[in-house]
PDB file of C-alpha atoms in Angstrom:
ATOM      1  CA  MET V   1     368.259 278.178  89.955  1.00 47.00           C
ATOM      2  CA  SER V   2     367.019 276.890  86.823  1.00 79.00           C
ATOM      3  CA  ASN V   3     363.273 275.542  87.034  1.00 93.00           C
ATOM      4  CA  PRO V   4     362.643 272.846  84.062  1.00 96.00           C
ATOM      5  CA  ILE V   5     359.095 273.715  83.781  1.00 96.00           C
ATOM      6  CA  LEU V   6     359.197 277.441  83.624  1.00 96.00           C
ATOM      7  CA  GLU V   7     362.108 276.704  80.634  1.00 96.00           C
ATOM      8  CA  ARG V   8     359.461 274.450  78.865  1.00 96.00           C
ATOM      9  CA  ALA V   9     356.719 277.176  79.343  1.00 97.00           C
ATOM     10  CA  ALA V  10     359.577 279.637  77.713  1.00 97.00           C
ATOM     11  CA  ALA V  11     359.816 277.053  74.876  1.00 97.00           C
ATOM     12  CA  ASN V  12     356.223 277.128  74.111  1.00 96.00           C
ATOM     13  CA  GLY V  13     355.874 280.826  74.124  1.00 97.00           C
ATOM     14  CA  VAL V  14     355.529 282.276  77.777  1.00 98.00           C
ATOM     15  CA  THR V  15     358.510 283.837  79.221  1.00 98.00           C
ATOM     16  CA  LEU V  16     358.858 285.188  82.938  1.00 98.00           C
ATOM     17  CA  GLU V  17     361.471 287.789  84.238  1.00 98.00           C
ATOM     18  CA  MET V  18     361.522 289.038  88.082  1.00 97.00           C
ATOM     19  CA  ARG V  19     361.600 292.540  88.432  1.00 97.00           C
ATOM     20  CA  GLY V  20     362.365 293.037  91.904  1.00 97.00           C
ATOM     21  CA  ALA V  21     359.364 291.607  93.467  1.00 98.00           C
ATOM     22  CA  VAL V  22     357.374 291.833  90.381  1.00 98.00           C
ATOM     23  CA  ALA V  23     357.111 288.723  87.942  1.00 98.00           C
ATOM     24  CA  ILE V  24     356.543 289.734  84.273  1.00 98.00           C
ATOM     25  CA  VAL V  25     354.917 287.308  82.165  1.00 98.00           C
ATOM     26  CA  THR V  26     354.848 287.642  78.306  1.00 98.00           C
ATOM     27  CA  LEU V  27     353.181 286.009  75.785  1.00 98.00           C
ATOM     28  CA  ARG V  28     355.597 285.594  72.922  1.00 98.00           C
ATOM     29  CA  ARG V  29     353.707 284.666  69.928  1.00 96.00           C
ATOM     30  CA  PRO V  30     353.870 288.285  67.986  1.00 96.00           C
ATOM     31  CA  ALA V  31     353.672 286.840  64.339  1.00 95.00           C
ATOM     32  CA  LYS V  32     350.273 285.160  65.537  1.00 95.00           C
ATOM     33  CA  ARG V  33     349.191 288.249  67.750  1.00 96.00           C
ATOM     34  CA  ASN V  34     349.707 286.107  70.528  1.00 97.00           C
ATOM     35  CA  ALA V  35     346.874 283.640  69.727  1.00 95.00           C
ATOM     36  CA  LEU V  36     346.309 281.123  72.298  1.00 96.00           C
ATOM     37  CA  SER V  37     347.439 277.934  71.187  1.00 94.00           C
ATOM     38  CA  ASP V  38     347.104 274.495  73.624  1.00 94.00           C
ATOM     39  CA  ALA V  39     350.919 274.942  74.224  1.00 95.00           C
ATOM     40  CA  LEU V  40     350.496 278.513  75.086  1.00 97.00           C
ATOM     41  CA  ILE V  41     347.513 277.660  77.169  1.00 97.00           C
ATOM     42  CA  GLU V  42     349.402 275.009  79.206  1.00 98.00           C
ATOM     43  CA  ALA V  43     352.609 277.417  79.357  1.00 98.00           C
ATOM     44  CA  ILE V  44     350.404 280.146  80.962  1.00 98.00           C
ATOM     45  CA  ARG V  45     349.198 277.341  83.451  1.00 98.00           C
ATOM     46  CA  ASP V  46     352.560 276.043  84.322  1.00 98.00           C
ATOM     47  CA  THR V  47     353.966 279.821  84.588  1.00 98.00           C
ATOM     48  CA  PHE V  48     351.596 280.751  87.367  1.00 98.00           C
ATOM     49  CA  GLN V  49     351.633 277.622  89.122  1.00 98.00           C
ATOM     50  CA  ASN V  50     355.424 278.204  89.424  1.00 97.00           C
ATOM     51  CA  LEU V  51     356.019 281.759  90.268  1.00 97.00           C
ATOM     52  CA  PRO V  52     359.282 282.234  92.522  1.00 97.00           C
ATOM     53  CA  PRO V  53     358.672 282.287  96.033  1.00 96.00           C
ATOM     54  CA  GLU V  54     359.977 286.034  95.875  1.00 97.00           C
ATOM     55  CA  ALA V  55     357.384 287.209  93.632  1.00 98.00           C
ATOM     56  CA  LYS V  56     354.781 289.250  95.311  1.00 98.00           C
ATOM     57  CA  ALA V  57     352.801 290.427  92.262  1.00 98.00           C
ATOM     58  CA  ALA V  58     352.641 289.779  88.657  1.00 98.00           C
ATOM     59  CA  VAL V  59     352.068 291.900  85.313  1.00 98.00           C
ATOM     60  CA  ILE V  60     351.122 289.593  81.948  1.00 98.00           C
ATOM     61  CA  ASP V  61     351.795 291.202  78.893  1.00 98.00           C
ATOM     62  CA  GLY V  62     351.855 290.473  75.075  1.00 98.00           C
ATOM     63  CA  GLU V  63     355.109 290.960  72.921  1.00 98.00           C
ATOM     64  CA  GLY V  64     354.494 292.851  69.772  1.00 98.00           C
ATOM     65  CA  GLU V  65     351.412 294.867  68.646  1.00 98.00           C
ATOM     66  CA  HIS V  66     348.524 293.073  70.352  1.00 98.00           C
ATOM     67  CA  PHE V  67     347.965 291.683  74.081  1.00 98.00           C
ATOM     68  CA  CYS V  68     346.065 288.524  72.665  1.00 98.00           C
ATOM     69  CA  ALA V  69     343.983 287.838  69.905  1.00 96.00           C
ATOM     70  CA  GLY V  70     342.073 284.914  71.357  1.00 92.00           C
ATOM     71  CA  LEU V  71     342.031 281.452  70.191  1.00 87.00           C
ATOM     72  CA  ASP V  72     344.709 279.826  67.345  1.00 83.00           C
ATOM     73  CA  LEU V  73     341.635 279.055  65.272  1.00 75.00           C
ATOM     74  CA  SER V  74     344.351 277.095  63.177  1.00 74.00           C
ATOM     75  CA  GLU V  75     344.062 274.503  66.091  1.00 75.00           C
ATOM     76  CA  LEU V  76     340.308 274.438  66.250  1.00 71.00           C
ATOM     77  CA  LYS V  77     339.515 270.834  65.594  1.00 71.00           C
ATOM     78  CA  GLU V  78     335.899 268.893  65.377  1.00 74.00           C
ATOM     79  CA  ARG V  79     335.743 267.350  68.919  1.00 79.00           C
ATOM     80  CA  ASP V  80     332.645 265.243  70.187  1.00 84.00           C
ATOM     81  CA  ALA V  81     330.928 266.622  73.220  1.00 88.00           C
ATOM     82  CA  GLY V  82     333.057 265.161  76.015  1.00 90.00           C
ATOM     83  CA  GLU V  83     336.440 266.022  74.412  1.00 88.00           C
ATOM     84  CA  GLY V  84     334.909 269.576  73.842  1.00 86.00           C
ATOM     85  CA  VAL V  85     334.358 269.527  77.706  1.00 93.00           C
ATOM     86  CA  TYR V  86     337.933 268.284  78.671  1.00 91.00           C
ATOM     87  CA  HIS V  87     339.523 270.843  76.288  1.00 90.00           C
ATOM     88  CA  SER V  88     337.180 273.833  77.895  1.00 94.00           C
ATOM     89  CA  ARG V  89     338.153 272.884  81.353  1.00 96.00           C
ATOM     90  CA  SER V  90     342.299 272.929  80.616  1.00 95.00           C
ATOM     91  CA  TRP V  91     341.577 276.366  79.844  1.00 96.00           C
ATOM     92  CA  HIS V  92     339.757 276.735  83.117  1.00 97.00           C
ATOM     93  CA  VAL V  93     342.601 275.282  84.730  1.00 98.00           C
ATOM     94  CA  ALA V  94     345.168 277.580  83.195  1.00 98.00           C
ATOM     95  CA  LEU V  95     343.169 280.921  83.869  1.00 98.00           C
ATOM     96  CA  ASN V  96     342.446 279.925  87.487  1.00 98.00           C
ATOM     97  CA  ALA V  97     345.877 279.671  87.891  1.00 98.00           C
ATOM     98  CA  VAL V  98     346.009 283.526  87.187  1.00 98.00           C
ATOM     99  CA  GLU V  99     343.221 284.640  88.990  1.00 98.00           C
ATOM    100  CA  GLN V 100     343.144 282.302  92.034  1.00 97.00           C
ATOM    101  CA  GLY V 101     347.044 282.192  92.524  1.00 96.00           C
ATOM    102  CA  ARG V 102     348.990 283.354  95.220  1.00 96.00           C
ATOM    103  CA  VAL V 103     349.693 286.764  93.864  1.00 98.00           C
ATOM    104  CA  PRO V 104     348.144 289.905  92.553  1.00 98.00           C
ATOM    105  CA  VAL V 105     348.127 289.792  88.664  1.00 98.00           C
ATOM    106  CA  ILE V 106     348.072 293.097  86.510  1.00 98.00           C
ATOM    107  CA  ALA V 107     347.253 292.938  82.800  1.00 98.00           C
ATOM    108  CA  ALA V 108     349.006 295.307  80.789  1.00 98.00           C
ATOM    109  CA  LEU V 109     346.738 295.601  77.501  1.00 98.00           C
ATOM    110  CA  HIS V 110     347.219 297.067  73.789  1.00 98.00           C
ATOM    111  CA  GLY V 111     346.118 296.263  70.560  1.00 98.00           C
ATOM    112  CA  ALA V 112     343.786 293.252  70.197  1.00 98.00           C
ATOM    113  CA  VAL V 113     342.038 291.584  73.739  1.00 98.00           C
ATOM    114  CA  VAL V 114     339.824 289.710  71.641  1.00 98.00           C
ATOM    115  CA  GLY V 115     338.020 286.220  72.307  1.00 96.00           C
ATOM    116  CA  GLY V 116     340.225 284.135  74.452  1.00 96.00           C
ATOM    117  CA  GLY V 117     342.494 287.365  75.099  1.00 98.00           C
ATOM    118  CA  LEU V 118     339.981 289.006  76.702  1.00 98.00           C
ATOM    119  CA  GLU V 119     339.019 285.814  78.665  1.00 98.00           C
ATOM    120  CA  LEU V 120     342.556 285.612  79.974  1.00 98.00           C
ATOM    121  CA  ALA V 121     342.634 289.477  80.504  1.00 98.00           C
ATOM    122  CA  SER V 122     339.187 288.972  82.728  1.00 98.00           C
ATOM    123  CA  ALA V 123     341.328 286.662  84.953  1.00 98.00           C
ATOM    124  CA  SER V 124     343.717 288.772  86.052  1.00 98.00           C
ATOM    125  CA  HIS V 125     342.732 291.351  89.135  1.00 98.00           C
ATOM    126  CA  ILE V 126     343.540 294.758  87.746  1.00 98.00           C
ATOM    127  CA  ARG V 127     343.672 295.790  83.811  1.00 98.00           C
ATOM    128  CA  VAL V 128     345.671 298.714  82.370  1.00 98.00           C
ATOM    129  CA  ALA V 129     345.045 299.185  78.958  1.00 98.00           C
ATOM    130  CA  ASP V 130     346.566 301.615  76.553  1.00 98.00           C
ATOM    131  CA  GLU V 131     344.715 303.787  73.728  1.00 98.00           C
ATOM    132  CA  THR V 132     345.518 301.313  70.935  1.00 98.00           C
ATOM    133  CA  THR V 133     343.538 298.684  72.831  1.00 98.00           C
ATOM    134  CA  PHE V 134     340.635 297.136  71.244  1.00 98.00           C
ATOM    135  CA  TYR V 135     337.903 294.524  72.768  1.00 98.00           C
ATOM    136  CA  ALA V 136     335.620 291.808  70.890  1.00 98.00           C
ATOM    137  CA  LEU V 137     334.299 288.394  71.351  1.00 97.00           C
ATOM    138  CA  PRO V 138     333.717 287.313  67.631  1.00 94.00           C
ATOM    139  CA  GLU V 139     332.784 283.766  68.912  1.00 90.00           C
ATOM    140  CA  GLY V 140     329.121 284.049  68.421  1.00 89.00           C
ATOM    141  CA  THR V 141     329.276 285.568  64.676  1.00 88.00           C
ATOM    142  CA  ARG V 142     331.601 282.228  64.095  1.00 87.00           C
ATOM    143  CA  GLY V 143     329.115 279.747  65.250  1.00 88.00           C
ATOM    144  CA  ILE V 144     331.298 279.106  68.866  1.00 89.00           C
ATOM    145  CA  PHE V 145     330.784 279.960  72.347  1.00 92.00           C
ATOM    146  CA  VAL V 146     333.203 281.171  74.707  1.00 95.00           C
ATOM    147  CA  GLY V 147     335.059 278.149  76.744  1.00 94.00           C
ATOM    148  CA  GLY V 148     337.969 279.810  78.694  1.00 95.00           C
ATOM    149  CA  GLY V 149     335.876 281.086  81.537  1.00 96.00           C
ATOM    150  CA  GLY V 150     334.646 284.331  79.642  1.00 97.00           C
ATOM    151  CA  ALA V 151     331.096 283.185  80.292  1.00 97.00           C
ATOM    152  CA  VAL V 152     331.473 283.572  84.017  1.00 97.00           C
ATOM    153  CA  ARG V 153     334.213 286.540  84.250  1.00 98.00           C
ATOM    154  CA  VAL V 154     332.970 289.171  81.617  1.00 98.00           C
ATOM    155  CA  PRO V 155     329.694 289.358  82.517  1.00 98.00           C
ATOM    156  CA  LYS V 156     331.175 290.461  86.128  1.00 97.00           C
ATOM    157  CA  LEU V 157     333.221 293.286  84.686  1.00 98.00           C
ATOM    158  CA  ILE V 158     330.470 294.786  82.077  1.00 98.00           C
ATOM    159  CA  GLY V 159     327.404 292.927  82.766  1.00 97.00           C
ATOM    160  CA  ALA V 160     325.458 289.872  80.989  1.00 98.00           C
ATOM    161  CA  ALA V 161     323.433 292.547  78.402  1.00 98.00           C
ATOM    162  CA  ARG V 162     326.779 294.096  77.195  1.00 98.00           C
ATOM    163  CA  MET V 163     328.273 290.610  76.417  1.00 98.00           C
ATOM    164  CA  THR V 164     325.441 289.467  74.924  1.00 97.00           C
ATOM    165  CA  ASP V 165     325.776 292.401  72.368  1.00 97.00           C
ATOM    166  CA  MET V 166     329.151 291.924  71.670  1.00 97.00           C
ATOM    167  CA  MET V 167     328.707 288.131  70.830  1.00 96.00           C
ATOM    168  CA  MET V 168     325.634 288.598  68.967  1.00 96.00           C
ATOM    169  CA  THR V 169     326.380 291.622  66.773  1.00 96.00           C
ATOM    170  CA  GLY V 170     330.249 291.284  66.807  1.00 96.00           C
ATOM    171  CA  ARG V 171     330.315 294.440  68.415  1.00 97.00           C
ATOM    172  CA  VAL V 172     333.880 296.209  68.888  1.00 98.00           C
ATOM    173  CA  TYR V 173     334.864 298.171  71.891  1.00 98.00           C
ATOM    174  CA  ASN V 174     337.533 300.978  71.476  1.00 98.00           C
ATOM    175  CA  ALA V 175     339.963 301.707  74.472  1.00 98.00           C
ATOM    176  CA  VAL V 176     337.953 304.713  75.646  1.00 98.00           C
ATOM    177  CA  ASP V 177     334.501 302.822  75.706  1.00 98.00           C
ATOM    178  CA  GLY V 178     336.092 299.906  76.962  1.00 98.00           C
ATOM    179  CA  GLU V 179     337.218 301.433  80.122  1.00 98.00           C
ATOM    180  CA  ARG V 180     333.950 303.412  80.568  1.00 98.00           C
ATOM    181  CA  VAL V 181     331.950 300.038  80.699  1.00 98.00           C
ATOM    182  CA  GLY V 182     334.687 298.401  82.688  1.00 98.00           C
ATOM    183  CA  PHE V 183     337.268 296.496  81.012  1.00 98.00           C
ATOM    184  CA  ALA V 184     339.961 298.222  82.215  1.00 98.00           C
ATOM    185  CA  GLN V 185     340.628 300.242  85.345  1.00 98.00           C
ATOM    186  CA  TYR V 186     343.403 302.483  83.763  1.00 98.00           C
ATOM    187  CA  LEU V 187     343.832 303.988  80.592  1.00 98.00           C
ATOM    188  CA  VAL V 188     347.189 305.375  79.502  1.00 98.00           C
ATOM    189  CA  PRO V 189     348.667 306.699  76.424  1.00 98.00           C
ATOM    190  CA  ALA V 190     349.907 304.066  73.439  1.00 98.00           C
ATOM    191  CA  GLY V 191     352.798 302.035  74.454  1.00 98.00           C
ATOM    192  CA  THR V 192     353.041 302.905  78.120  1.00 98.00           C
ATOM    193  CA  ALA V 193     350.668 300.194  79.622  1.00 98.00           C
ATOM    194  CA  LEU V 194     353.383 297.910  80.643  1.00 98.00           C
ATOM    195  CA  ASP V 195     355.358 300.688  82.270  1.00 98.00           C
ATOM    196  CA  LYS V 196     351.877 301.172  84.215  1.00 98.00           C
ATOM    197  CA  ALA V 197     351.450 297.894  85.129  1.00 98.00           C
ATOM    198  CA  ILE V 198     354.778 297.381  86.494  1.00 98.00           C
ATOM    199  CA  GLU V 199     354.401 300.829  88.407  1.00 98.00           C
ATOM    200  CA  LEU V 200     351.119 299.329  89.870  1.00 98.00           C
ATOM    201  CA  ALA V 201     352.437 295.683  90.576  1.00 98.00           C
ATOM    202  CA  SER V 202     355.174 297.235  92.508  1.00 98.00           C
ATOM    203  CA  ARG V 203     353.184 299.161  94.685  1.00 97.00           C
ATOM    204  CA  ILE V 204     350.947 296.069  95.471  1.00 98.00           C
ATOM    205  CA  ALA V 205     354.057 294.052  96.212  1.00 98.00           C
ATOM    206  CA  THR V 206     354.719 296.161  99.349  1.00 95.00           C
ATOM    207  CA  ASN V 207     351.149 295.309 100.585  1.00 94.00           C
ATOM    208  CA  ALA V 208     350.639 292.921 103.198  1.00 92.00           C
ATOM    209  CA  PRO V 209     350.749 289.512 101.746  1.00 92.00           C
ATOM    210  CA  LEU V 210     347.603 288.237 103.427  1.00 92.00           C
ATOM    211  CA  THR V 211     345.693 291.188 102.870  1.00 94.00           C
ATOM    212  CA  ASN V 212     346.357 290.873  98.818  1.00 96.00           C
ATOM    213  CA  TYR V 213     345.210 287.241  99.243  1.00 95.00           C
ATOM    214  CA  ALA V 214     342.109 288.335 100.812  1.00 95.00           C
ATOM    215  CA  LEU V 215     341.370 290.907  98.045  1.00 96.00           C
ATOM    216  CA  MET V 216     342.043 288.043  95.626  1.00 97.00           C
ATOM    217  CA  HIS V 217     340.086 285.047  97.140  1.00 96.00           C
ATOM    218  CA  ALA V 218     337.679 286.430  99.707  1.00 96.00           C
ATOM    219  CA  LEU V 219     336.435 289.688  98.351  1.00 96.00           C
ATOM    220  CA  PRO V 220     334.835 288.103  94.970  1.00 96.00           C
ATOM    221  CA  ARG V 221     333.248 285.303  97.118  1.00 96.00           C
ATOM    222  CA  ILE V 222     331.728 287.837  99.491  1.00 97.00           C
ATOM    223  CA  ALA V 223     330.386 289.953  96.510  1.00 95.00           C
ATOM    224  CA  GLU V 224     328.550 286.725  95.403  1.00 95.00           C
ATOM    225  CA  GLN V 225     327.305 285.417  98.909  1.00 97.00           C
ATOM    226  CA  PRO V 226     324.030 286.662 100.302  1.00 97.00           C
ATOM    227  CA  ALA V 227     324.711 289.779 102.649  1.00 97.00           C
ATOM    228  CA  ASP V 228     324.256 287.762 105.941  1.00 97.00           C
ATOM    229  CA  HIS V 229     326.892 285.548 104.857  1.00 98.00           C
ATOM    230  CA  GLY V 230     329.037 288.277 103.304  1.00 97.00           C
ATOM    231  CA  PHE V 231     329.153 290.138 106.429  1.00 97.00           C
ATOM    232  CA  MET V 232     329.961 287.139 108.543  1.00 97.00           C
ATOM    233  CA  THR V 233     332.648 286.294 106.030  1.00 96.00           C
ATOM    234  CA  GLU V 234     334.176 289.880 106.198  1.00 96.00           C
ATOM    235  CA  ALA V 235     334.271 289.842 109.970  1.00 97.00           C
ATOM    236  CA  LEU V 236     336.177 286.309 109.907  1.00 95.00           C
ATOM    237  CA  MET V 237     338.694 287.568 107.172  1.00 93.00           C
ATOM    238  CA  ALA V 238     338.990 291.078 108.826  1.00 92.00           C
ATOM    239  CA  SER V 239     340.083 289.225 111.679  1.00 92.00           C
ATOM    240  CA  ILE V 240     342.516 286.755 110.355  1.00 91.00           C
ATOM    241  CA  ALA V 241     343.966 289.824 108.310  1.00 89.00           C
ATOM    242  CA  GLN V 242     344.391 292.304 111.311  1.00 87.00           C
ATOM    243  CA  SER V 243     345.942 289.514 113.496  1.00 84.00           C
ATOM    244  CA  ALA V 244     348.807 288.818 111.161  1.00 73.00           C
ATOM    245  CA  PRO V 245     352.264 290.569 112.875  1.00 76.00           C
ATOM    246  CA  GLU V 246     352.804 292.477 109.709  1.00 75.00           C
ATOM    247  CA  ALA V 247     349.171 293.988 110.071  1.00 66.00           C
ATOM    248  CA  LYS V 248     349.940 295.077 113.634  1.00 67.00           C
ATOM    249  CA  ALA V 249     353.658 296.476 112.857  1.00 74.00           C
ATOM    250  CA  ARG V 250     351.709 298.498 109.820  1.00 68.00           C
ATOM    251  CA  VAL V 251     348.895 299.764 112.044  1.00 64.00           C
ATOM    252  CA  ARG V 252     351.489 300.707 114.789  1.00 66.00           C
ATOM    253  CA  ALA V 253     353.607 302.954 112.592  1.00 65.00           C
ATOM    254  CA  PHE V 254     350.638 304.553 111.092  1.00 60.00           C
ATOM    255  CA  LEU V 255     349.377 305.451 114.847  1.00 63.00           C
ATOM    256  CA  GLU V 256     353.308 306.427 116.020  1.00 68.00           C
ATOM    257  CA  GLY V 257     353.072 308.816 112.911  1.00 74.00           C
ATOM    258  CA  LYS V 258     355.489 306.771 110.997  1.00 68.00           C
ATOM    259  CA  ALA V 259     353.336 305.931 107.817  1.00 67.00           C
ATOM    260  CA  ALA V 260     352.146 308.511 105.233  1.00 71.00           C
ATOM    261  CA  LYS V 261     348.782 309.700 105.148  1.00 73.00           C
ATOM    262  CA  VAL V 262     346.194 309.727 102.404  1.00 68.00           C
ATOM    263  CA  GLN V 263     346.506 312.543 100.349  1.00 75.00           C
ATOM    264  CA  LYS V 264     344.157 314.208  97.780  1.00 77.00           C
ATOM    265  CA  ALA V 265     344.818 312.618  94.111  1.00 74.00           C
ATOM    266  CA  ASN V 266     345.924 315.165  91.455  1.00 70.00           C
TER     267      ASN V 266
END
């Protein structure tokens, strides 16, 4: 059944395709290196807030040679302080829909992952980069500041000191060094990031939904809590997750020898 919200998002440059239980969300402004206009941000928000019920995981990708080259500077306007806050907060709503939605999101990175593109990538739960990927935060050298959640999310990936260095000096990380410092969890040959992301998403989609949800929503909060609070939250979440009928069935299958055992990685 058609969804007018998703149709509007597609008209504004964000398409959604279902492949089994995986929703593939694609930024489609290749001529602008998928730079983030206000319309594109709204389309990202609308898409992730309206994923089909059958979606159990999602992949976000960029059409063309680049994932996303950041803010569309042609739309940069002079705003007073209040307007600037409202604009930044609209980005927060959109990227929160990625990070704090219903399903895990895997970003397939290639080419430029710059400025707002890095903010978008950091809102995903797992990042797969190919060898063409490069990362930068040029806002500092342009006299502006990140406004799409990067000041919160990026330091959690690479630390505040590295982010400060990137913004103050214009430092660019290549794909290899980007994986080393924590921008991506996987580094794959050029042109294969999307395939790897779909492979991971397909595997993740088979997990118990409540466990995936706990990893998305509870684990980041536990990591920021004092230890005694974190232990209590962990205990509550573990109890809730293991009480689900699907979890009980999976444990039973393992105990009965019907589930695969963990094997050493190749």
